[in-house]
CSV table of C-alpha atoms in Angstrom, one decimal:
chain,number,residue,atom,x,y,z
A,4,MET,CA,83.5,60.1,-32.5
A,5,THR,CA,86.5,62.4,-32.2
A,6,ILE,CA,87.2,60.7,-28.9
A,7,LEU,CA,87.5,57.4,-30.7
A,8,THR,CA,89.9,58.9,-33.3
A,9,VAL,CA,92.1,60.6,-30.6
A,10,SER,CA,92.2,57.5,-28.4
A,11,THR,CA,93.2,55.3,-31.2
A,12,THR,CA,95.9,57.6,-32.3
A,13,ILE,CA,97.3,58.0,-28.7
A,14,ILE,CA,97.1,54.2,-28.1
A,15,VAL,CA,99.1,53.5,-31.3
A,16,PHE,CA,101.6,56.2,-30.5
A,17,THR,CA,102.1,55.0,-26.9
A,18,LEU,CA,102.7,51.4,-28.1
A,19,LYS,CA,105.6,52.5,-30.2
A,20,ILE,CA,107.1,55.0,-27.8
A,21,PHE,CA,110.9,55.0,-27.9
A,22,ASP,CA,112.7,58.3,-27.3
A,23,VAL,CA,111.3,59.1,-23.9
A,24,VAL,CA,112.1,55.6,-22.5
A,25,MET,CA,115.5,55.6,-24.1
A,26,VAL,CA,116.6,58.9,-22.7
A,27,MET,CA,115.2,58.5,-19.2
A,28,THR,CA,116.3,55.0,-18.3
A,29,GLY,CA,117.9,53.5,-21.4
A,30,GLY,CA,115.6,50.5,-21.0
A,31,GLN,CA,117.2,49.3,-17.8
A,32,TYR,CA,115.6,48.7,-14.4
A,33,ASP,CA,112.7,46.7,-15.9
A,34,THR,CA,111.5,49.6,-18.1
A,35,GLU,CA,112.0,47.9,-21.4
A,36,VAL,CA,109.5,48.7,-24.1
A,37,VAL,CA,109.1,47.0,-27.5
A,38,ALA,CA,110.8,49.8,-29.3
A,39,THR,CA,113.8,50.0,-27.0
A,40,GLN,CA,114.2,46.2,-27.2
A,41,PHE,CA,114.0,46.4,-31.0
A,42,TYR,CA,116.7,49.1,-31.0
A,43,ARG,CA,118.9,47.0,-28.7
A,44,GLN,CA,118.6,43.8,-30.6
A,45,PHE,CA,118.7,45.2,-34.1
A,46,PHE,CA,121.4,47.9,-33.9
A,47,MET,CA,123.5,46.8,-31.0
A,48,TYR,CA,123.4,43.1,-30.9
A,49,ARG,CA,122.8,42.8,-34.7
A,50,ASN,CA,120.1,40.2,-34.2
A,51,PHE,CA,118.3,41.2,-37.4
A,52,GLY,CA,115.8,38.4,-37.2
A,53,TYR,CA,114.9,39.1,-33.6
A,54,GLY,CA,114.5,42.8,-34.3
A,55,SER,CA,112.3,42.3,-37.3
A,56,THR,CA,110.1,39.9,-35.2
A,57,LEU,CA,109.7,42.6,-32.6
A,58,ALA,CA,108.5,45.0,-35.2
A,59,ILE,CA,105.9,42.5,-36.5
A,60,VAL,CA,104.8,41.9,-33.0
A,61,LEU,CA,104.2,45.6,-32.6
A,62,LEU,CA,102.1,45.6,-35.7
A,63,ILE,CA,100.0,42.6,-34.5
A,64,ALA,CA,99.5,44.3,-31.1
A,65,VAL,CA,98.0,47.3,-32.8
A,66,LEU,CA,95.6,45.4,-35.0
A,67,PRO,CA,92.8,45.0,-32.4
A,68,VAL,CA,92.8,48.8,-31.9
A,69,ILE,CA,92.5,49.4,-35.6
A,70,ILE,CA,89.8,46.7,-36.0
A,71,ILE,CA,87.7,48.2,-33.3
A,72,ASN,CA,88.1,51.6,-34.9
A,73,LEU,CA,87.0,50.4,-38.3
A,74,ARG,CA,84.0,48.6,-36.8
A,75,GLN,CA,82.9,51.9,-35.3
A,76,PHE,CA,83.2,53.5,-38.7
A,77,ARG,CA,81.1,50.8,-40.3
A,78,LYS,CA,78.4,51.3,-37.6
A,79,GLN,CA,78.3,55.0,-38.4
A,80,GLY,CA,77.8,54.2,-42.0
A,81,GLY,CA,81.0,55.6,-43.2
A,82,PHE,CA,82.8,52.6,-44.5
B,25,MET,CA,67.1,79.5,-7.4
B,26,VAL,CA,69.0,76.9,-5.5
B,27,GLY,CA,69.8,75.1,-8.7
B,28,LYS,CA,71.3,78.2,-10.2
B,29,LYS,CA,73.6,78.8,-7.2
B,30,LYS,CA,74.7,75.2,-7.4
B,31,LYS,CA,75.6,75.6,-11.0
B,32,LYS,CA,77.6,78.7,-10.3
B,33,GLY,CA,79.5,77.1,-7.5
B,34,SER,CA,80.4,74.1,-9.5
B,35,LYS,CA,81.6,76.3,-12.3
B,36,LEU,CA,83.9,78.1,-9.9
B,37,VAL,CA,85.3,74.8,-8.6
B,38,VAL,CA,85.9,73.6,-12.1
B,39,ASN,CA,87.7,76.8,-13.1
B,40,ILE,CA,89.9,76.7,-10.0
B,41,VAL,CA,90.8,73.1,-10.7
B,42,LEU,CA,91.6,73.9,-14.3
B,43,GLY,CA,93.6,76.9,-13.2
B,44,VAL,CA,95.7,74.8,-10.8
B,45,ILE,CA,96.3,72.2,-13.4
B,46,CYS,CA,97.4,74.9,-16.0
B,47,PHE,CA,99.7,76.5,-13.4
B,48,ILE,CA,101.4,73.1,-12.6
B,49,TRP,CA,101.7,72.5,-16.3
B,50,LEU,CA,103.3,75.8,-17.0
B,51,LEU,CA,105.6,75.9,-14.1
B,52,PRO,CA,108.6,74.2,-15.8
B,53,THR,CA,108.2,76.5,-18.8
B,54,LEU,CA,108.2,79.5,-16.5
B,55,GLY,CA,111.3,78.1,-14.9
B,56,LEU,CA,112.9,77.8,-18.3
B,57,LEU,CA,112.0,81.4,-19.2
B,58,ILE,CA,113.5,82.7,-16.0
B,59,SER,CA,116.6,80.6,-16.5
B,60,SER,CA,117.1,81.9,-20.0
B,61,PHE,CA,117.6,85.4,-18.5
B,62,ARG,CA,120.1,84.5,-15.9
B,63,PRO,CA,123.9,84.7,-16.4
B,64,ALA,CA,125.7,81.5,-17.1
B,65,THR,CA,127.4,81.2,-13.8
B,66,ASP,CA,124.1,81.5,-11.9
B,67,ILE,CA,122.4,78.9,-14.0
B,68,LEU,CA,125.2,76.4,-13.3
B,69,GLN,CA,125.2,77.1,-9.6
B,70,SER,CA,121.6,77.4,-8.5
B,71,GLY,CA,118.1,76.7,-9.7
B,72,TRP,CA,115.8,79.2,-11.2
B,73,TRP,CA,113.7,79.4,-8.1
B,74,LYS,CA,116.4,81.3,-6.4
B,75,VAL,CA,115.3,84.4,-8.3
B,76,LEU,CA,112.3,84.5,-6.0
B,77,PRO,CA,112.8,86.0,-2.5
B,78,HIS,CA,114.0,83.2,-0.2
B,79,GLN,CA,115.8,82.7,3.1
B,80,GLU,CA,119.5,82.0,3.0
B,81,TRP,CA,122.3,82.1,5.4
B,82,LYS,CA,124.0,85.5,5.1
B,83,ALA,CA,127.5,86.0,6.5
B,84,GLY,CA,127.7,88.6,9.3
B,85,ASP,CA,130.7,88.9,11.6
B,86,THR,CA,133.8,86.8,11.7
B,87,ILE,CA,135.3,85.5,14.9
B,88,HIS,CA,139.1,85.1,14.7
B,89,LEU,CA,140.5,82.4,16.9
B,90,SER,CA,144.1,82.3,17.8
B,91,LYS,CA,146.3,80.5,15.3
B,92,ASP,CA,147.3,77.7,17.5
B,93,VAL,CA,143.9,76.3,18.5
B,94,ASP,CA,144.1,72.5,18.4
B,95,LEU,CA,141.4,71.1,16.1
B,96,ARG,CA,141.3,67.7,17.7
B,97,LYS,CA,140.2,69.0,21.1
B,98,PRO,CA,136.9,70.8,21.8
B,99,ILE,CA,137.2,74.4,20.5
B,100,ASP,CA,136.2,77.2,22.8
B,101,VAL,CA,134.2,80.0,21.0
B,102,GLU,CA,133.1,82.9,23.2
B,103,GLY,CA,132.5,80.7,26.2
B,104,LYS,CA,130.9,77.7,24.5
B,105,THR,CA,132.8,74.7,23.3
B,106,TYR,CA,132.2,73.0,20.0
B,107,SER,CA,133.9,70.1,18.2
B,108,ASP,CA,135.6,70.5,14.8
B,109,ASP,CA,132.9,68.5,13.0
B,110,GLN,CA,130.2,70.6,14.4
B,111,LEU,CA,131.8,73.7,13.1
B,112,LYS,CA,132.3,72.1,9.7
B,113,ASN,CA,128.6,71.5,9.3
B,114,GLY,CA,127.5,74.6,11.0
B,115,VAL,CA,126.2,74.7,14.6
B,116,MET,CA,123.4,76.9,15.9
B,117,ALA,CA,124.2,79.4,18.7
B,118,ASP,CA,121.6,82.0,19.9
B,119,GLY,CA,119.8,82.2,16.6
B,120,SER,CA,122.8,82.5,14.4
B,121,ARG,CA,124.9,79.8,12.8
B,122,LEU,CA,128.6,79.3,13.4
B,123,ILE,CA,130.5,77.7,10.6
B,124,TRP,CA,134.2,77.6,9.5
B,125,GLU,CA,134.9,80.4,7.1
B,126,ASN,CA,138.6,79.7,6.8
B,127,ARG,CA,139.7,76.6,8.7
B,128,ARG,CA,143.4,77.0,8.2
B,129,ALA,CA,143.3,80.6,9.5
B,130,ARG,CA,140.9,79.6,12.3
B,131,ASP,CA,138.2,82.1,11.2
B,132,ILE,CA,134.6,81.3,12.1
B,133,SER,CA,131.8,83.1,10.3
B,134,VAL,CA,128.6,84.0,12.2
B,135,GLN,CA,125.7,83.7,9.8
B,136,GLU,CA,122.1,84.9,10.0
B,137,GLN,CA,119.0,84.0,8.1
B,138,GLY,CA,118.1,86.7,5.7
B,139,TRP,CA,115.8,87.3,2.8
B,140,VAL,CA,117.7,87.4,-0.5
B,141,THR,CA,117.0,87.2,-4.2
B,142,SER,CA,119.5,86.6,-6.9
B,143,THR,CA,118.3,89.2,-9.4
B,144,LYS,CA,121.1,89.3,-11.9
B,145,LEU,CA,119.3,89.1,-15.1
B,146,THR,CA,120.9,89.5,-18.5
B,147,THR,CA,120.1,88.9,-22.1
B,148,GLU,CA,123.5,87.5,-22.8
B,149,ASN,CA,122.1,84.0,-23.5
B,150,TYR,CA,119.8,85.2,-26.2
B,151,LEU,CA,122.5,87.2,-27.9
B,152,ASN,CA,124.9,84.3,-27.8
B,153,VAL,CA,122.3,82.0,-29.3
B,154,ILE,CA,121.1,84.3,-32.1
B,155,THR,CA,124.3,85.8,-33.2
B,156,GLY,CA,126.9,83.4,-32.0
B,157,LYS,CA,129.2,83.2,-29.0
B,158,GLU,CA,132.5,85.0,-28.9
B,159,TYR,CA,135.4,83.0,-27.8
B,160,THR,CA,139.1,83.8,-27.6
B,161,ILE,CA,141.8,81.6,-29.1
B,162,LYS,CA,145.4,81.8,-28.0
B,163,ASN,CA,147.6,81.7,-31.1
B,164,ALA,CA,150.9,80.0,-31.3
B,165,ASP,CA,152.8,83.2,-30.8
B,166,GLY,CA,150.9,84.1,-27.6
B,167,SER,CA,148.5,86.7,-29.1
B,168,GLU,CA,144.8,86.2,-28.7
B,169,THR,CA,142.2,86.3,-31.4
B,170,VAL,CA,138.5,86.7,-30.7
B,171,GLU,CA,136.3,84.7,-33.0
B,172,LYS,CA,132.6,84.5,-33.3
B,173,GLY,CA,130.7,81.2,-33.6
B,174,THR,CA,127.6,80.8,-35.6
B,175,GLY,CA,124.1,81.4,-34.1
B,176,LEU,CA,120.7,80.0,-34.9
B,177,SER,CA,119.9,82.4,-37.7
B,178,GLN,CA,120.9,80.2,-40.7
B,179,ALA,CA,119.4,77.2,-39.0
B,180,PHE,CA,116.1,79.0,-38.5
B,181,TRP,CA,115.7,79.6,-42.3
B,182,ASN,CA,116.7,76.0,-43.0
B,183,THR,CA,114.1,74.7,-40.7
B,184,LEU,CA,111.5,76.9,-42.2
B,185,THR,CA,112.4,75.8,-45.7
B,186,ILE,CA,112.0,72.2,-44.5
B,187,ALA,CA,108.9,72.6,-42.4
B,188,VAL,CA,106.6,74.4,-44.7
B,189,PRO,CA,106.7,72.0,-47.7
B,190,ALA,CA,106.8,69.0,-45.3
B,191,THR,CA,103.5,70.2,-43.9
B,192,VAL,CA,101.7,71.3,-47.0
B,193,ILE,CA,102.6,68.2,-49.1
B,194,PRO,CA,101.4,65.5,-46.7
B,195,VAL,CA,98.2,67.4,-45.8
B,196,LEU,CA,97.4,67.8,-49.5
B,197,ILE,CA,98.1,64.2,-50.5
B,198,ALA,CA,96.3,62.9,-47.4
B,199,SER,CA,93.2,64.9,-48.1
B,200,PHE,CA,93.0,63.5,-51.6
B,201,ALA,CA,93.5,60.0,-50.2
B,202,ALA,CA,90.9,60.5,-47.4
B,203,TYR,CA,88.3,61.7,-49.9
B,204,ALA,CA,88.9,58.7,-52.0
B,205,PHE,CA,88.7,56.3,-49.0
B,206,ALA,CA,85.6,58.0,-47.6
B,207,TRP,CA,83.4,58.6,-50.6
B,208,LEU,CA,84.8,56.7,-53.6
B,209,ARG,CA,84.1,53.0,-54.2
B,210,PHE,CA,86.9,51.0,-55.7
B,211,PRO,CA,88.1,47.4,-55.2
B,212,GLY,CA,90.6,46.8,-52.4
B,213,ARG,CA,89.5,49.9,-50.7
B,214,LYS,CA,89.2,48.4,-47.2
B,215,THR,CA,92.4,46.5,-47.4
B,216,LEU,CA,94.3,49.5,-48.6
B,217,PHE,CA,92.9,51.6,-45.8
B,218,VAL,CA,93.8,49.0,-43.1
B,219,LEU,CA,97.3,48.9,-44.6
B,220,ILE,CA,97.8,52.6,-44.4
B,221,ILE,CA,96.6,52.8,-40.8
B,222,ALA,CA,98.9,49.8,-40.0
B,223,MET,CA,101.7,52.0,-41.1
B,224,LEU,CA,101.0,54.2,-38.2
B,225,VAL,CA,102.5,51.6,-35.9
B,226,ILE,CA,105.9,51.5,-37.4
B,227,PRO,CA,108.6,53.1,-35.2
B,228,ILE,CA,110.7,55.3,-37.4
B,229,GLN,CA,113.9,53.5,-36.5
B,230,VAL,CA,112.7,50.4,-38.3
B,231,ALA,CA,112.6,52.2,-41.6
B,232,LEU,CA,115.7,54.3,-41.2
B,233,ILE,CA,118.4,52.0,-42.6
B,234,PRO,CA,116.6,50.7,-45.7
B,235,VAL,CA,115.4,54.2,-46.6
B,236,LEU,CA,118.9,55.6,-46.1
B,237,LYS,CA,120.4,53.0,-48.3
B,238,ASP,CA,117.9,53.9,-51.1
B,239,TYR,CA,118.6,57.6,-50.6
B,240,THR,CA,122.3,57.1,-51.0
B,241,SER,CA,121.9,55.2,-54.2
B,242,LEU,CA,119.5,57.9,-55.5
B,243,GLY,CA,121.7,60.7,-54.3
B,244,LEU,CA,119.0,62.3,-52.2
B,245,ASN,CA,121.1,62.4,-49.1
B,246,GLY,CA,121.6,65.8,-47.6
B,247,SER,CA,119.2,67.5,-50.0
B,248,TYR,CA,116.0,69.3,-49.2
B,249,LEU,CA,114.0,67.1,-51.6
B,250,GLY,CA,115.1,64.0,-49.7
B,251,ILE,CA,113.9,65.3,-46.4
B,252,TRP,CA,110.6,66.6,-47.8
B,253,LEU,CA,110.0,63.1,-49.1
B,254,ALA,CA,111.0,61.5,-45.8
B,255,HIS,CA,108.8,63.7,-43.7
B,256,THR,CA,105.9,63.2,-46.2
B,257,ALA,CA,106.3,59.5,-45.9
B,258,PHE,CA,106.5,59.4,-42.2
B,259,GLY,CA,103.6,61.8,-41.7
B,260,LEU,CA,101.1,60.4,-44.3
B,261,PRO,CA,99.5,57.6,-42.2
B,262,LEU,CA,98.5,59.8,-39.4
B,263,VAL,CA,97.3,62.7,-41.5
B,264,THR,CA,95.3,60.3,-43.8
B,265,TYR,CA,93.7,58.7,-40.8
B,266,PHE,CA,92.8,62.1,-39.3
B,267,MET,CA,91.4,63.5,-42.5
B,268,TYR,CA,89.5,60.3,-43.2
B,269,ASN,CA,87.8,60.6,-39.8
B,270,PHE,CA,86.7,64.2,-40.6
B,271,ILE,CA,85.7,63.8,-44.2
B,272,SER,CA,83.6,60.6,-43.5
B,273,GLN,CA,81.5,62.7,-41.2
B,274,LEU,CA,80.4,65.2,-43.7
B,275,PRO,CA,76.8,64.7,-44.8
B,276,LYS,CA,76.4,62.6,-47.8
B,277,ASP,CA,73.4,64.5,-49.3
B,278,LEU,CA,75.7,67.4,-50.0
B,279,PHE,CA,77.9,65.5,-52.4
B,280,GLU,CA,75.1,63.5,-53.9
B,281,SER,CA,73.3,66.6,-54.9
B,282,ALA,CA,76.5,68.0,-56.4
B,283,PHE,CA,77.0,64.7,-58.2
B,284,ILE,CA,73.6,64.8,-59.7
B,285,ASP,CA,74.2,68.3,-60.8
B,286,GLY,CA,77.1,66.9,-62.8
B,287,ALA,CA,80.1,67.9,-60.8
B,288,SER,CA,83.2,65.8,-61.2
B,289,HIS,CA,85.0,64.3,-58.3
B,290,PHE,CA,87.7,66.9,-58.4
B,291,ASN,CA,85.2,69.7,-58.5
B,292,ILE,CA,83.4,68.2,-55.4
B,293,PHE,CA,86.7,67.9,-53.7
B,294,SER,CA,88.1,71.4,-54.4
B,295,LYS,CA,84.9,73.3,-54.1
B,296,LEU,CA,82.9,71.5,-51.4
B,297,ILE,CA,85.1,69.3,-49.2
B,298,LEU,CA,88.2,71.5,-48.9
B,299,PRO,CA,86.4,74.6,-47.6
B,300,LEU,CA,84.3,72.5,-45.3
B,301,SER,CA,87.3,70.7,-43.8
B,302,VAL,CA,89.3,73.8,-42.9
B,303,PRO,CA,89.2,73.2,-39.2
B,304,ALA,CA,90.5,69.7,-39.7
B,305,LEU,CA,93.2,70.9,-42.1
B,306,ALA,CA,94.3,73.6,-39.7
B,307,SER,CA,94.5,71.1,-36.8
B,308,ILE,CA,96.4,68.5,-38.6
B,309,GLY,CA,98.5,71.1,-40.3
B,310,ILE,CA,99.7,72.5,-37.0
B,311,PHE,CA,100.3,69.0,-35.7
B,312,GLN,CA,102.5,68.1,-38.6
B,313,PHE,CA,104.3,71.5,-38.6
B,314,LEU,CA,105.1,71.1,-34.9
B,315,TRP,CA,106.4,67.6,-35.5
B,316,VAL,CA,108.6,68.6,-38.4
B,317,TRP,CA,109.9,71.7,-36.6
B,318,ASN,CA,110.9,69.8,-33.5
B,319,ASP,CA,112.2,66.9,-35.3
B,320,TYR,CA,115.8,65.8,-34.6
B,321,LEU,CA,116.1,62.2,-35.7
B,322,VAL,CA,114.9,62.4,-39.3
B,323,SER,CA,117.0,65.5,-39.9
B,324,LEU,CA,120.0,64.0,-38.3
B,325,ILE,CA,119.8,60.9,-40.5
B,326,PHE,CA,118.7,62.3,-43.8
B,327,ILE,CA,120.0,65.8,-44.1
B,328,GLY,CA,123.1,65.9,-41.9
B,329,ASN,CA,124.9,68.9,-40.4
B,330,GLN,CA,126.2,70.9,-43.3
B,331,PRO,CA,125.7,74.6,-42.2
B,332,ASN,CA,123.5,75.4,-45.3
B,333,VAL,CA,121.0,72.6,-44.5
B,334,GLN,CA,121.3,72.1,-40.8
B,335,VAL,CA,118.0,72.3,-38.9
B,336,MET,CA,117.4,74.2,-35.7
B,337,SER,CA,117.0,71.2,-33.4
B,338,MET,CA,120.4,69.9,-34.5
B,339,LYS,CA,122.0,73.3,-34.2
B,340,ILE,CA,120.7,73.7,-30.7
B,341,ALA,CA,122.1,70.3,-29.7
B,342,ASP,CA,125.4,71.5,-31.2
B,343,LEU,CA,125.2,74.8,-29.2
B,344,VAL,CA,125.9,72.8,-26.1
B,345,GLY,CA,129.4,72.3,-27.1
B,346,SER,CA,131.4,69.2,-27.7
B,347,ARG,CA,131.7,68.5,-24.0
B,348,GLY,CA,128.4,69.9,-22.8
B,349,ASN,CA,130.1,73.0,-21.6
B,350,ASP,CA,127.5,75.5,-22.8
B,351,TRP,CA,124.3,73.9,-21.8
B,352,HIS,CA,123.0,77.1,-20.3
B,353,LEU,CA,122.4,78.3,-23.9
B,354,LEU,CA,119.8,75.6,-24.2
B,355,THR,CA,117.3,77.6,-22.2
B,356,SER,CA,117.2,80.6,-24.5
B,357,ALA,CA,117.5,78.5,-27.6
B,358,ALA,CA,114.5,76.5,-26.5
B,359,PHE,CA,112.4,79.7,-26.3
B,360,ILE,CA,113.6,81.1,-29.6
B,361,SER,CA,112.7,77.8,-31.2
B,362,MET,CA,109.3,77.9,-29.6
B,363,LEU,CA,108.3,81.2,-31.1
B,364,MET,CA,107.6,80.0,-34.7
B,365,PRO,CA,105.2,77.2,-33.8
B,366,LEU,CA,103.4,79.4,-31.4
B,367,ALA,CA,103.0,82.1,-34.0
B,368,ILE,CA,101.6,79.5,-36.5
B,369,PHE,CA,99.2,78.3,-33.8
B,370,PHE,CA,97.8,81.7,-33.0
B,371,LEU,CA,97.6,82.5,-36.7
B,372,LEU,CA,95.5,79.4,-37.5
B,373,GLN,CA,93.3,79.9,-34.4
B,374,LYS,CA,90.6,81.5,-36.4
B,375,TYR,CA,90.2,78.5,-38.7
B,376,PHE,CA,89.6,76.3,-35.7
B,377,VAL,CA,86.4,78.0,-34.6
B,378,ARG,CA,84.9,78.6,-38.0
B,379,GLY,CA,81.5,77.0,-38.1
B,380,LEU,CA,81.6,73.5,-39.4
B,381,MET,CA,78.8,73.4,-41.9
B,382,GLY,CA,78.3,77.1,-42.4
B,383,GLY,CA,74.6,76.6,-43.1
B,384,SER,CA,75.3,74.5,-46.2
B,385,VAL,CA,72.7,71.8,-45.5
B,386,LYS,CA,69.2,72.9,-44.8
B,387,GLY,CA,66.7,70.9,-42.8
């Protein structure tokens, strides 16, 4: 049960990782992550629409993880 | 009997593997600790492992050749001939190495392998970091003034002022919210909970500019209240999720019996749930404290670098100097900054291992 909590948290945090990637490679050499691409598009190229879309994509990517988690809660009678 | 031996053997193997993993994990921190005690010049020239005994080429005798030796032709040294390039890189001759010591004066150094450690240790880094580095300025009329920069002391108190409320407030609010999500029934409960967990996903950079705009119009920029609110907002989703997981696992009969006895929701919360969830509160409290203590981005944006509000992470980054000239101070600054979270962690240890139910539910 705690394993589920921790793995959900870690998965969500890893999907949005930004600072490590930005500092180590700056997103070059094929190491782009969603968050670095968001930063590049939103703050550097001023593509506000593109950046916002990336943020929404990140949100959608996390939804399955959350849904699985909530289903587990319901099974255990907590929800 | 054989089974018992097998169990002991596997325990030993597991312990050894864990020990090796711990050692590998701790090795960089150990290197940082050793580096923080070395003088600045040593840090800039060699790695921390040079403190341990190692083999290096030590200079022994010097061979003086005559001043008019032609470098383009093979050079004759004590009977053997070498080329100029060989002597530049160092050439082996009977167990010792010949290398140019001073090429213009035609001096060759004979080097031998020897065990050597660089054991110059000093606490200068720590003093510079805590009380400020002294630097000399040459005035216009040629005289020198010695001035002292600022150290980490003020920044330490600033960070503490920011971290403690920014831990207590989110944990408190999140516990209320988690109790409501777990045990109260109200319309829109599930949607609201999914919404809050979805907030976990948002990278902080997304919310920076809008929140900053609102802060400037409200005048909260650069004030403690502003950053408490910011840290609360950024930390709430995770803390709520964590506390919900814990509170939803507490046995229902406990609360139902209290409800029947006529306790209000607030009574149940403060008298039953809070004492029972002390392990979870301690864990998530430490997590949030560590996050706020180490935080650089949120403090950079929302509170700035005025000396009376600057946090330690920003101050450490400033210690490096405007051209990165003092980066050796980072080693000792890192360790000083590590002390407080470690202290909190050890202080809260006893709350981790407190029994979960404490015998509150029988049968």
